[in-house]
Coordinates of C-alpha atoms in Angstrom, one line a residue:
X1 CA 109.9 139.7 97.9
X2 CA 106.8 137.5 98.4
X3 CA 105.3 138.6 95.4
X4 CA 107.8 138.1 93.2
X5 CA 108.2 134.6 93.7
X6 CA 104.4 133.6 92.4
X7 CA 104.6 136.2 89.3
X8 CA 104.9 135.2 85.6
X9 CA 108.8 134.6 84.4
X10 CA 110.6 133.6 81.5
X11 CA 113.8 131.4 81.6
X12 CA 116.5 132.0 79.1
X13 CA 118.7 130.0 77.3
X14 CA 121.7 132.2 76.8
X15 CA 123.3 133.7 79.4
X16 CA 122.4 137.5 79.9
X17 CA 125.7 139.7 80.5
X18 CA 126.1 140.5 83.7
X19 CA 125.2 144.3 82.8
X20 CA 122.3 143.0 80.9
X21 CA 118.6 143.0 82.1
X22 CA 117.8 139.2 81.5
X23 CA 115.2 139.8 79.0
X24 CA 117.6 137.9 76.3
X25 CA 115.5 136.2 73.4
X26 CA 115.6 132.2 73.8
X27 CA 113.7 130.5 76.0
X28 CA 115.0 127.6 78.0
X29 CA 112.4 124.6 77.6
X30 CA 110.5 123.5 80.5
X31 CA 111.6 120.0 82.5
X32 CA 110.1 117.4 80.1
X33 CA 109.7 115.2 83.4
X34 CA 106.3 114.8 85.3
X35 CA 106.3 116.7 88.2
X36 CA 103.4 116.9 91.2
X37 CA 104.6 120.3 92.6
X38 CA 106.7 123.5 91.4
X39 CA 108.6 125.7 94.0
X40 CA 110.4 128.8 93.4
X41 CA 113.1 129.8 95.0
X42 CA 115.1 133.6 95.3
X43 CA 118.7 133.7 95.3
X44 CA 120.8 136.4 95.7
X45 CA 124.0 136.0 93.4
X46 CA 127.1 138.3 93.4
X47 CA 127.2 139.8 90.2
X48 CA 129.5 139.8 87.5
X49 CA 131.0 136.6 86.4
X50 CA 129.5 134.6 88.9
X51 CA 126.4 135.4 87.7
X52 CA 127.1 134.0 84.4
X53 CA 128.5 131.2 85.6
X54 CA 125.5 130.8 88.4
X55 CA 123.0 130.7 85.0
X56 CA 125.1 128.5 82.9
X57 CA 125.1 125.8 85.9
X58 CA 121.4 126.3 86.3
X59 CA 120.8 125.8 82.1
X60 CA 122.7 122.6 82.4
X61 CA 120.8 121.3 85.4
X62 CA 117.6 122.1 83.7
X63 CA 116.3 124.8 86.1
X64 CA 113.7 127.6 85.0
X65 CA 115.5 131.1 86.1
X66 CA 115.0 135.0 85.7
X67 CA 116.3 137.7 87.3
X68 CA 113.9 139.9 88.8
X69 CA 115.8 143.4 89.2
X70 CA 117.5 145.4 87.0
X71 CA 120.8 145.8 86.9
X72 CA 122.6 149.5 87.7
X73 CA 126.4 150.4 88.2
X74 CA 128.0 149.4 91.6
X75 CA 125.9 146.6 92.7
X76 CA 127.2 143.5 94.1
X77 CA 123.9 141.3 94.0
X78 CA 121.6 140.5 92.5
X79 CA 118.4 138.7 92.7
X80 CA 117.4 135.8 91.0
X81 CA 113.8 133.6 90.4
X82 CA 114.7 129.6 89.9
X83 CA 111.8 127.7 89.4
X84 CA 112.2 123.4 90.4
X85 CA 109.5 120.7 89.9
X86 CA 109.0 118.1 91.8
X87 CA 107.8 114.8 92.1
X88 CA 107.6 113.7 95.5
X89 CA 105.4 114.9 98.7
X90 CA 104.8 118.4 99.7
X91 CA 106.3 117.7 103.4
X92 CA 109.9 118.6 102.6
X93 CA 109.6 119.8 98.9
X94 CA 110.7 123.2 99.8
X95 CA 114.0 121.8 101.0
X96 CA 114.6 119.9 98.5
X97 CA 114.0 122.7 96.1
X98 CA 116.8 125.0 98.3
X99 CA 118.9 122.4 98.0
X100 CA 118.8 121.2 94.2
X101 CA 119.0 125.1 93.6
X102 CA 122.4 125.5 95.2
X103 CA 123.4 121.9 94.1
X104 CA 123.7 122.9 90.6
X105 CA 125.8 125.4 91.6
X106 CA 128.5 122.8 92.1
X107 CA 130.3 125.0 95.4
X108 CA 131.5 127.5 91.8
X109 CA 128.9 130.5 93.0
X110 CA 128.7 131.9 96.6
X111 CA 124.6 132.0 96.1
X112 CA 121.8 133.2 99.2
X113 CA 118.5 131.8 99.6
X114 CA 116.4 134.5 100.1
X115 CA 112.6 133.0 100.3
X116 CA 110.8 130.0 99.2
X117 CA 107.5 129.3 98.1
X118 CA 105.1 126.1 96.8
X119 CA 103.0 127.1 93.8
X120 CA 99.6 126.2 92.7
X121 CA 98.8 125.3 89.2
X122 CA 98.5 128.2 86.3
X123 CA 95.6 127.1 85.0
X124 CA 92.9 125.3 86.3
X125 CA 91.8 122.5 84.7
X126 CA 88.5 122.8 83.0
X127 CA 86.0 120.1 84.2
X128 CA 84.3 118.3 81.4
X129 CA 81.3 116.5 82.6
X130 CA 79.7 113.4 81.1
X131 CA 75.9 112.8 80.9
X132 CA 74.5 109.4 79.4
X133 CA 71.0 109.4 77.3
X134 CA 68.8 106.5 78.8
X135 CA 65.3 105.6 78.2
X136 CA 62.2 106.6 80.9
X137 CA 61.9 103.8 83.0
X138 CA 58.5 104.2 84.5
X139 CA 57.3 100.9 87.0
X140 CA 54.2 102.4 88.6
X141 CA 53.4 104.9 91.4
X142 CA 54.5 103.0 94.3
X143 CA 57.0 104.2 96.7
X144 CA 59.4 100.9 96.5
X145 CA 58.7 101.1 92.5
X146 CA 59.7 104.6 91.4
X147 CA 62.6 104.1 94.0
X148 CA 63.6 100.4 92.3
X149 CA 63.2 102.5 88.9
X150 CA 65.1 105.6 89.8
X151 CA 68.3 102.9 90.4
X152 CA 67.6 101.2 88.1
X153 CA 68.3 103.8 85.9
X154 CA 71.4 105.7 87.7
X155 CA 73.3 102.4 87.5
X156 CA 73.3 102.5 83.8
X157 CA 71.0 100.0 82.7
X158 CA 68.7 101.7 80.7
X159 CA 71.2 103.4 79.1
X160 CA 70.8 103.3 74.9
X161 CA 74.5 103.7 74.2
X162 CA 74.6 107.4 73.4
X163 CA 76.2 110.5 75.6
X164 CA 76.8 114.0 75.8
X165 CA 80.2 115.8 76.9
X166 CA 79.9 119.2 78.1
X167 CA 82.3 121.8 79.7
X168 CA 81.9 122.5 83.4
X169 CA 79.5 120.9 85.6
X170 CA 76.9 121.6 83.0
X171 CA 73.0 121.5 84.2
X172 CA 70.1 118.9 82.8
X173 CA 68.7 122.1 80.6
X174 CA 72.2 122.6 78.9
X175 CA 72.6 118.9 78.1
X176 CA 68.6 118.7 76.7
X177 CA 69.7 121.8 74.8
X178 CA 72.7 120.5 73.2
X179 CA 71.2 117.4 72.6
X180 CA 68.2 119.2 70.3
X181 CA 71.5 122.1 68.9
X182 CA 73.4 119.1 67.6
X183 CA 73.4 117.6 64.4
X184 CA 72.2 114.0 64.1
X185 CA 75.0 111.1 64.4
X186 CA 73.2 108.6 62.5
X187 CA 72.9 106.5 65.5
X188 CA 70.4 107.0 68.5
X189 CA 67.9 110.1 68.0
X190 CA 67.3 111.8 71.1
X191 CA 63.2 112.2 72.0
X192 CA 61.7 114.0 74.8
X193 CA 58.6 111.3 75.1
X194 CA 61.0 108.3 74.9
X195 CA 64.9 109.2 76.3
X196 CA 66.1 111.7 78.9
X197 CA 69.6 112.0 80.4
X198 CA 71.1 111.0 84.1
X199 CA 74.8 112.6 84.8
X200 CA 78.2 110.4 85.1
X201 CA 78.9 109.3 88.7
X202 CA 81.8 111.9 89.7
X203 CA 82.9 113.7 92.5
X204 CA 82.3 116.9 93.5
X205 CA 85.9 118.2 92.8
X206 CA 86.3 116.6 89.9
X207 CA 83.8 118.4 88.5
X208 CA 84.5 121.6 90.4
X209 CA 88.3 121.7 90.2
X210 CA 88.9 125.2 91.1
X211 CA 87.6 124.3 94.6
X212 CA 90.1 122.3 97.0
X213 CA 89.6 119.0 97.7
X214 CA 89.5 118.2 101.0
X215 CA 92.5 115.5 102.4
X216 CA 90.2 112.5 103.4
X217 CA 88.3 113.5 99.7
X218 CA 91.2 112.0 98.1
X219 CA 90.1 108.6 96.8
X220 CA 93.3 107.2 95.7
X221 CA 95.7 108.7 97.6
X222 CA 97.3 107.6 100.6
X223 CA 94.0 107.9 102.8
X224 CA 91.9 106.1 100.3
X225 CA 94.4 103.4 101.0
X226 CA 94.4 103.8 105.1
X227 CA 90.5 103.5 104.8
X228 CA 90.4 100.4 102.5
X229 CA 93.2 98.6 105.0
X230 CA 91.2 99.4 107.9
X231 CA 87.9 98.0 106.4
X232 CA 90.2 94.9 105.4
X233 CA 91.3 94.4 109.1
X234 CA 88.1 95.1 110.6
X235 CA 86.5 92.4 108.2
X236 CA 89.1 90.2 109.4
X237 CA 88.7 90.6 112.8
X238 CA 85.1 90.8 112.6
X239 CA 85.2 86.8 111.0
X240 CA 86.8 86.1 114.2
X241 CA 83.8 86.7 116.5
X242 CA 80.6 85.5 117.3
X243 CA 77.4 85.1 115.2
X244 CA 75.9 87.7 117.9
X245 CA 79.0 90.2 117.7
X246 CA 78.9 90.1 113.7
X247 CA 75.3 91.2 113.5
X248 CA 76.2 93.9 116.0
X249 CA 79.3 95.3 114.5
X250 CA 78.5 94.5 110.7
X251 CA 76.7 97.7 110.5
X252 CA 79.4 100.1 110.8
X253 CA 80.4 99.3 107.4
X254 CA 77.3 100.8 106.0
X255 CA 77.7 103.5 108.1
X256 CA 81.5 104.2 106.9
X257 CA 80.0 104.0 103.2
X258 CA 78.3 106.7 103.9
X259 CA 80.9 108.8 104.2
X260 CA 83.4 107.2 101.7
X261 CA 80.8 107.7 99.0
X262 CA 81.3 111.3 99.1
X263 CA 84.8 111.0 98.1
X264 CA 82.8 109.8 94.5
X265 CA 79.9 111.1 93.9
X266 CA 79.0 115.2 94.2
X267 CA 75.5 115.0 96.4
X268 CA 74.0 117.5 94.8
X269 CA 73.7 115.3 91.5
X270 CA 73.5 112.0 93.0
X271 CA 71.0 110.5 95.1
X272 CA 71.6 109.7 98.7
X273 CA 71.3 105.6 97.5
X274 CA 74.3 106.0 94.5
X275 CA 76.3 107.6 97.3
X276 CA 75.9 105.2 99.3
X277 CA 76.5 102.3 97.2
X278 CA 79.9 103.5 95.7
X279 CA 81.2 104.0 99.8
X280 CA 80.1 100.2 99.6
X281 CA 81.6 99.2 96.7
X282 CA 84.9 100.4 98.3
X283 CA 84.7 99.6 102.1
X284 CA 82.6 96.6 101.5
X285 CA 85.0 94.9 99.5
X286 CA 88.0 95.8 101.3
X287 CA 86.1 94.0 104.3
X288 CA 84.8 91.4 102.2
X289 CA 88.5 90.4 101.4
X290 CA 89.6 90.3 105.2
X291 CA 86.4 88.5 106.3
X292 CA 87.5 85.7 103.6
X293 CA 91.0 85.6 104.8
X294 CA 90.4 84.9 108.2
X295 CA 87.8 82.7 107.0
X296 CA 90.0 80.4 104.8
X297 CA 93.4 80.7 107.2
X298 CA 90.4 79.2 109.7
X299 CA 89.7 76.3 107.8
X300 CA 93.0 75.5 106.4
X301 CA 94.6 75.2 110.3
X302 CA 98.0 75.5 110.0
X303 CA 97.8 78.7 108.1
X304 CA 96.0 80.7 110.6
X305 CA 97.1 83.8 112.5
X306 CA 97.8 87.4 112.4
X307 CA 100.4 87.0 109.2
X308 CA 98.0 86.6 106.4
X309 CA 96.1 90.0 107.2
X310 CA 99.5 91.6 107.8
X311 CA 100.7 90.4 104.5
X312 CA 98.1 92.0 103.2
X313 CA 98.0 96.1 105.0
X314 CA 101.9 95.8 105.0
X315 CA 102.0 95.1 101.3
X316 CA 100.1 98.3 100.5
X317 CA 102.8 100.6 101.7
X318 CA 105.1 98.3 100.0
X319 CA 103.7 98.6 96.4
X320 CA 103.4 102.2 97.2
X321 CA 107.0 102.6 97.5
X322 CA 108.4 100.6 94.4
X323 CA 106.2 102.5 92.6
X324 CA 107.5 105.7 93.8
X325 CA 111.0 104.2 93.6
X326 CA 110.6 102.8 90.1
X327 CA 109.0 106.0 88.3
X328 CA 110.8 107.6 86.2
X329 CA 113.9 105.8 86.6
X330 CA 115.9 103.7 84.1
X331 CA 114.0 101.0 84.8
X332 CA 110.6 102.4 84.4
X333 CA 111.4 103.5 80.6
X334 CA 112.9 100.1 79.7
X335 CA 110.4 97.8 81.9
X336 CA 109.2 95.9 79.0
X337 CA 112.6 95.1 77.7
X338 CA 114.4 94.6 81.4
X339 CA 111.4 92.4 83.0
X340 CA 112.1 89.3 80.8
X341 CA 115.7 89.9 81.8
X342 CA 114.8 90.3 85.4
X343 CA 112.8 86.4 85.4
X344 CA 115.4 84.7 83.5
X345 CA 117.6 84.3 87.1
X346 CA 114.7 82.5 88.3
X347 CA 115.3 79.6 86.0
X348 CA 118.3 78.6 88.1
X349 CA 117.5 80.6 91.6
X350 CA 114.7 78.2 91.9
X351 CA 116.1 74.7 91.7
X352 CA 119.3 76.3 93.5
X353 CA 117.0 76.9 96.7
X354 CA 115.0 74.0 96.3
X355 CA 118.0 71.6 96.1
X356 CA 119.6 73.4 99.6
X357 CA 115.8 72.8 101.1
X358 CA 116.4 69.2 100.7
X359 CA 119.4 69.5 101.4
X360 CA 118.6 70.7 105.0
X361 CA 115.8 68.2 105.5
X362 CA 117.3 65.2 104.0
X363 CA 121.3 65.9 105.1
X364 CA 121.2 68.3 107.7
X365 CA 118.2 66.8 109.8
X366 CA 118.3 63.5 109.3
X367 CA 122.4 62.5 108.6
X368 CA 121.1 61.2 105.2
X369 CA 123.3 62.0 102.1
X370 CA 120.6 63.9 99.6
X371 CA 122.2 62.0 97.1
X372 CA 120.5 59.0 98.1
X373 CA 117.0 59.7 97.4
X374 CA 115.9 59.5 93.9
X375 CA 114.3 63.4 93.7
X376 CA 112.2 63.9 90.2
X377 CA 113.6 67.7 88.9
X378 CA 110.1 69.5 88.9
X379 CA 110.1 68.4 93.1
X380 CA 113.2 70.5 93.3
X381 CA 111.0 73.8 91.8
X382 CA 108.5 73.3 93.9
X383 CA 110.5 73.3 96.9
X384 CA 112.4 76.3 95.7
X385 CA 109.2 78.5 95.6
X386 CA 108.8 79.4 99.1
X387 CA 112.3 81.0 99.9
X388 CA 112.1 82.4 96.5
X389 CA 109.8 84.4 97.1
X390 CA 110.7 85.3 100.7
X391 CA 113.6 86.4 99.5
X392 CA 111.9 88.3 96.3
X393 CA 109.5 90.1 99.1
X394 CA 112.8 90.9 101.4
X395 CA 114.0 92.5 98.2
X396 CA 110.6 94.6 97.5
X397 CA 110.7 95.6 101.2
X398 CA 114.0 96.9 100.8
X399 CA 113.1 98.7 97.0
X400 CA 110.2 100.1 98.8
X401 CA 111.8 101.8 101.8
X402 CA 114.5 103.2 99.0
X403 CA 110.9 104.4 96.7
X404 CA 109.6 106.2 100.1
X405 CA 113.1 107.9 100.8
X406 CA 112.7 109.1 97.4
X407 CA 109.2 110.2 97.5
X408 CA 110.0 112.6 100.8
X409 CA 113.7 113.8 99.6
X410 CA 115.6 112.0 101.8
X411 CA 117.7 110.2 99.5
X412 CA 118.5 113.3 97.9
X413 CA 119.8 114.8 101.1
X414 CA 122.1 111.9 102.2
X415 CA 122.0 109.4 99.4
X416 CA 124.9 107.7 100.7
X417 CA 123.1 107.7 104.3
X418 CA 120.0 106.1 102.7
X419 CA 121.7 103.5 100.3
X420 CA 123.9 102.1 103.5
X421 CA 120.9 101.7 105.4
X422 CA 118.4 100.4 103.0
X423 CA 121.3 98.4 101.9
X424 CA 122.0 96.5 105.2
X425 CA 118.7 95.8 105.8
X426 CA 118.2 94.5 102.6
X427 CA 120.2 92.0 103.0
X428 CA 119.5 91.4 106.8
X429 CA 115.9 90.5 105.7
X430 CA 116.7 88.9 102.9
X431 CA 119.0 86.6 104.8
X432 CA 116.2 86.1 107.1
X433 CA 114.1 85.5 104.4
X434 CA 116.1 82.7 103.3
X435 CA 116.1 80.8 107.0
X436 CA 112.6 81.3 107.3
X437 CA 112.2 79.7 103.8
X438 CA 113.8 77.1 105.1
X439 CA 111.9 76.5 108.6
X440 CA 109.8 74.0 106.8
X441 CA 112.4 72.0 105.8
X442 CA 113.1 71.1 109.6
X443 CA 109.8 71.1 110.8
X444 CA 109.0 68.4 108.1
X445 CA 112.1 66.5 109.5
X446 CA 110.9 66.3 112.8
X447 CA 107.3 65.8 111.9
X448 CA 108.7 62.6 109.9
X449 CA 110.9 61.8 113.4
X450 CA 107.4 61.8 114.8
X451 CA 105.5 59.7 113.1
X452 CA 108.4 57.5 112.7
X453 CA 108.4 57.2 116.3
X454 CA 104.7 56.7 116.2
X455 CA 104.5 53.8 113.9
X456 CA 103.3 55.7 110.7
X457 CA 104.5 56.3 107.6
X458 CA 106.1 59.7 107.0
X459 CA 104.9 62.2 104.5
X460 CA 106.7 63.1 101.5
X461 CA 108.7 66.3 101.4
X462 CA 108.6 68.0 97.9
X463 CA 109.5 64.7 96.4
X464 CA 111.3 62.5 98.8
X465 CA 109.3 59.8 100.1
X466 CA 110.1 57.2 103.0
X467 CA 108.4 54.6 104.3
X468 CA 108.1 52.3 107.5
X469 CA 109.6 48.9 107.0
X470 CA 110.9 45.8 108.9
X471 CA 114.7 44.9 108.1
X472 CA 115.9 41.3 107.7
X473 CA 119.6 40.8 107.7
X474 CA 120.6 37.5 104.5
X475 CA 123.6 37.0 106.2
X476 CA 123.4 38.4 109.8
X477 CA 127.9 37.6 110.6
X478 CA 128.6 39.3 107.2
X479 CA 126.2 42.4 107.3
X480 CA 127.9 45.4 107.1
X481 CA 126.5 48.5 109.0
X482 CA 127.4 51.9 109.4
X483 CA 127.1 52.6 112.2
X484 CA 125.7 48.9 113.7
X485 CA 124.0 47.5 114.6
X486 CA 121.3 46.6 112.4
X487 CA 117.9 47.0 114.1
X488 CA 115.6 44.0 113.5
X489 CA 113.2 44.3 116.2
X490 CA 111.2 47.6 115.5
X491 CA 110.5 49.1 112.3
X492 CA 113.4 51.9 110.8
X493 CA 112.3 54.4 107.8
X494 CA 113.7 53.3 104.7
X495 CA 114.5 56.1 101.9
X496 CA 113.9 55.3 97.9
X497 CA 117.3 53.1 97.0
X498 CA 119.7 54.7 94.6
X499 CA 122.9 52.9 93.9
X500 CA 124.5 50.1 96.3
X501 CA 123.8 51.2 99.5
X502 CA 120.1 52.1 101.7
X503 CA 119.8 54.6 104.2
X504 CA 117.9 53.9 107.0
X505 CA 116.7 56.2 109.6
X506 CA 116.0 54.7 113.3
X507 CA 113.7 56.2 115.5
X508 CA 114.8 54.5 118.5
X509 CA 118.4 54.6 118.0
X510 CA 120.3 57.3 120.8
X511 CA 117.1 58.4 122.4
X512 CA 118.8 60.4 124.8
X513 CA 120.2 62.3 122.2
X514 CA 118.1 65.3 120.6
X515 CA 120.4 65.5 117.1
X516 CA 118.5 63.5 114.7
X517 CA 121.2 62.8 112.6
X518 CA 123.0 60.3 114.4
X519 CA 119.9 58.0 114.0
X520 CA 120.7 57.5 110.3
X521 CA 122.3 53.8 108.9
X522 CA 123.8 53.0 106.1
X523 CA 123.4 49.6 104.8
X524 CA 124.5 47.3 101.5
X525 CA 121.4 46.8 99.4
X526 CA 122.1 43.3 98.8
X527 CA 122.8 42.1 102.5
X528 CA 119.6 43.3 103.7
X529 CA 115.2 42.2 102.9
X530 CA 112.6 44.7 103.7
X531 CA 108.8 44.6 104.1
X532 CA 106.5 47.0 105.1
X533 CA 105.5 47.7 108.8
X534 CA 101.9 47.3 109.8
X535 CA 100.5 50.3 110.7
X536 CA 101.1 51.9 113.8
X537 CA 103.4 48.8 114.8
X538 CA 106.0 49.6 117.8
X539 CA 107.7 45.8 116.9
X540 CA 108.5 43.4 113.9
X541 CA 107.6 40.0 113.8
X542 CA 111.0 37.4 114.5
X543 CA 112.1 36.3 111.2

């Protein structure tokens, strides 16, 4: 039964009679999607009409099928061969292929799974290896110079703009040979005194594809991208340490390119210093880029912390699932016609979220109606970018965990399952998104209740500006205050007047009281003088 599931098969399109012996004309055409893996699957049917109607459900669903024994008088199964391809990972593809096999069934044919298999490729792909014509570089005898000319010349830059394609890994004699056997381009002429010919930097399985590639060989799969993220994070803790500790530790990245450079480069055509300088160009980077966000969240202050190298290794699994959540999907083949769609919303998401920002720091930290500051429209963008794109990350998080639930079945399974939980935490994260967009809205309130309280002028927040000022009543009997009474012997913070009336926002006012918003007044612009505070003032002069 083994055997039967790796051997050649055809799939029909017409339904065979159930007496028949499947070999029907008509060919059913293969899956036109891209698949990573093909499984094939034995099912015993019942036959007779079941059978028929087992193959009909199978043509409509797209599957490959054949039966695999003929069929004589008196039996009640048979045995089928359904091909699926996949496009996922190979830890739970089998199950999946079970279970798409009997899904197309539809519960219409009592059907057996009998065995289950992955299958390798038909064909092997045939390597086709590159070699570049360059010109001799000779710099001398010395040791340091025929080194320094040997890279110089592997990294390309005494190439003369002409190169040779050849099937399979190809040797130097084969390339010199085919270079003399073909006929002249009209371009670069190939001489043996002047030009010779250095082989295109590729691994060793990509030039050897019938041999396996080992799992941590795999460059841009999902260990290429553990390695890179590890680099990153040992960069960034490395910028953390001493000058002593950096010199110490510094050289295991050179060590690590050692071994990364094999996933690049086949040794056996590459020199030990190529090698090692593509395993740099990979690991040296990644650590590069963490040793320059540590650096920078450093120097800015208020920026530092873990979050910024987390943003980083947890957005890597995140990209990796809306891609395997986007392709082929509806979206995928209309992207360039749906993204414009997609950014239009921002055109009102982001002034909606900015005006609730200023909301919370003008009206619900301070008791000041946002109404009465005079806000220019561009501030209210600005403002609106940060929960934006919280929210817009919440959202990605959310598309991702749905893109690696595809990738490993499970939303096949239990799509229900999967789409109430990615769901709900969806919108719990973006929800939280949205409150932690707005954490800066109230720590800029009570920075501005600090500095207030401090005798300096507050800083602007995404457009509304205050200032310190002294407050001299024209008429003190017929000043109106809401609530009074008007504070005349320290400076208050004064917001820009719009309309008849100025808020004002007392520092001092209910100081046992940790709700700022019963500090604000409200004030008739033409009862009232102000004048700046010095700076750092604590009292205003007597009028």
């Amino acid at each position: 039964m083994a055997s039967a599931l790796i051997t050649p098969f055809r799939s029909r399109r017409a339904p065979a009679p159930p007496g028949g012996d499947g070999n029907s004309s008509g060919e059913m055409p293969p899956q036109a999607e891209d698949f990573t893996h093909r499984a094939a699957v034995l099912v015993h049917l019942p036959a007779g009409r079941e059978e028929t109607t087992a193959r009909e459900q199978w043509e409509r669903c797209g599957l490959s099928f054949s039966r695999l024994d003929d069929a004589h008088p008196g039996d009640t199964m048979v045995l089928y061969r359904v091909e699926v391809r996949l496009q996922g990972s190979r830890w739970g593809a089998l199950s999946e292929a079970e279970r798409r096999v009997t899904a197309a069934l539809a519960g219409r044919v009592t059907a057996q799974i009998g065995d289950s298999t992955l299958l390798e490729p038909q064909d092997s792909p045939t390597a086709v290896s590159t070699w570049y014509v360059h010109r001799k570089a000779d710099w001398g005898s010395g040791w340091w110079r025929s080194r320094a000319a040997r890279l110089w010349v592997q990294m390309g830059a005494a190439d003369v703009h002409r190169r040779v394609r050849l099937d399979g890994p190809g040797t130097y004699e084969e390339v010199v040979a085919a270079l003399h056997r073909r006929p002249d381009l009209g371009g670069v002429i190939f001489d043996d005194e002047l030009h010779d010919v250095r082989p295109e930097i590729a691994s060793a399985h990509a030039l050897r594809p019938q041999d396996p590639a080992p799992w941590h060989t795999r460059a841009l799969g999902l260990p290429g991208t553990a390695v890179g993220a590890a680099a990153m994070l040992f960069g960034w803790v490395l910028a953390g340490l001493g000058l002593r500790w950096q010199v110490a530790l510094a050289p295991l990245l050179l060590v690590a390119a050692w071994w990364v450079g094999s996933w690049f480069t086949d040794r056996e055509r590459h020199s030990r210093m190529i090698t090692w300088l593509c395993g740099l160009a990979m690991v040296g980077s990644a650590g590069f880029s963490g040793f320059l966000i540590r650096v920078i969240s450093t120097t800015l202050g208020d920026v530092g912390g873990w979050w910024p190298a987390g943003i980083v290794l947890c957005g890597l699994p995140v990209l990796r699932g809306c891609m395997y959540a986007l392709r082929q999907s509806w979206f995928s083949r209309n992207a360039a016609a749906v993204l414009p769609i997609a950014v239009l919303p921002l055109a009102w998401v982001l002034p909606w979220m900015g005006r609730l920002a200023q909301g919370v720091y003008l009206t619900g930290c301070l008791g000041i109606p946002l109404s009465a500051a005079n806000v220019d429209p561009l501030w209210m963008y600005l403002a609106g970018v940060k929960p934006a794109a919280l929210c817009i990350a919440a959202a990605s998080c959310g598309l991702a965990m749905l893109g690696w639930a595809r990738h490993f079945y499970w939303i096949t399974g239990s799509r229900a399952y999967c789409l109430a939980i990615s769901g709900t935490l969806t919108a719990l994260m973006m929800a939280t998104a949205v409150l932690l967009g707005l954490t800066s809205a109230t720590e800029a309130a009570h920075r501005t209740a600090a500095h207030a309280a401090a005798g300096h002028d507050p800083s602007s927040f995404f457009g509304i500006s205050a200032r310190l000022v002294c407050v001299s009543p024209l008429d003190a009997a017929n000043t109106a205050v809401q609530p009074g009474p008007l504070p005349t012997g320290h400076p208050v913070v004064a917001f820009d007047v719009t309309g008849d009336d100025t808020w004002l926002w007392d520092p001092q006012r209910a100081k046992g009281s940790a709700d700022l918003t019963e500090r604000a007044l409200r004030v008739r612009t033409d009862q009232i003088v102000t004048r700046p505070a010095g700076h750092g003032a604590r009292a205003c002069p007597p009028n």
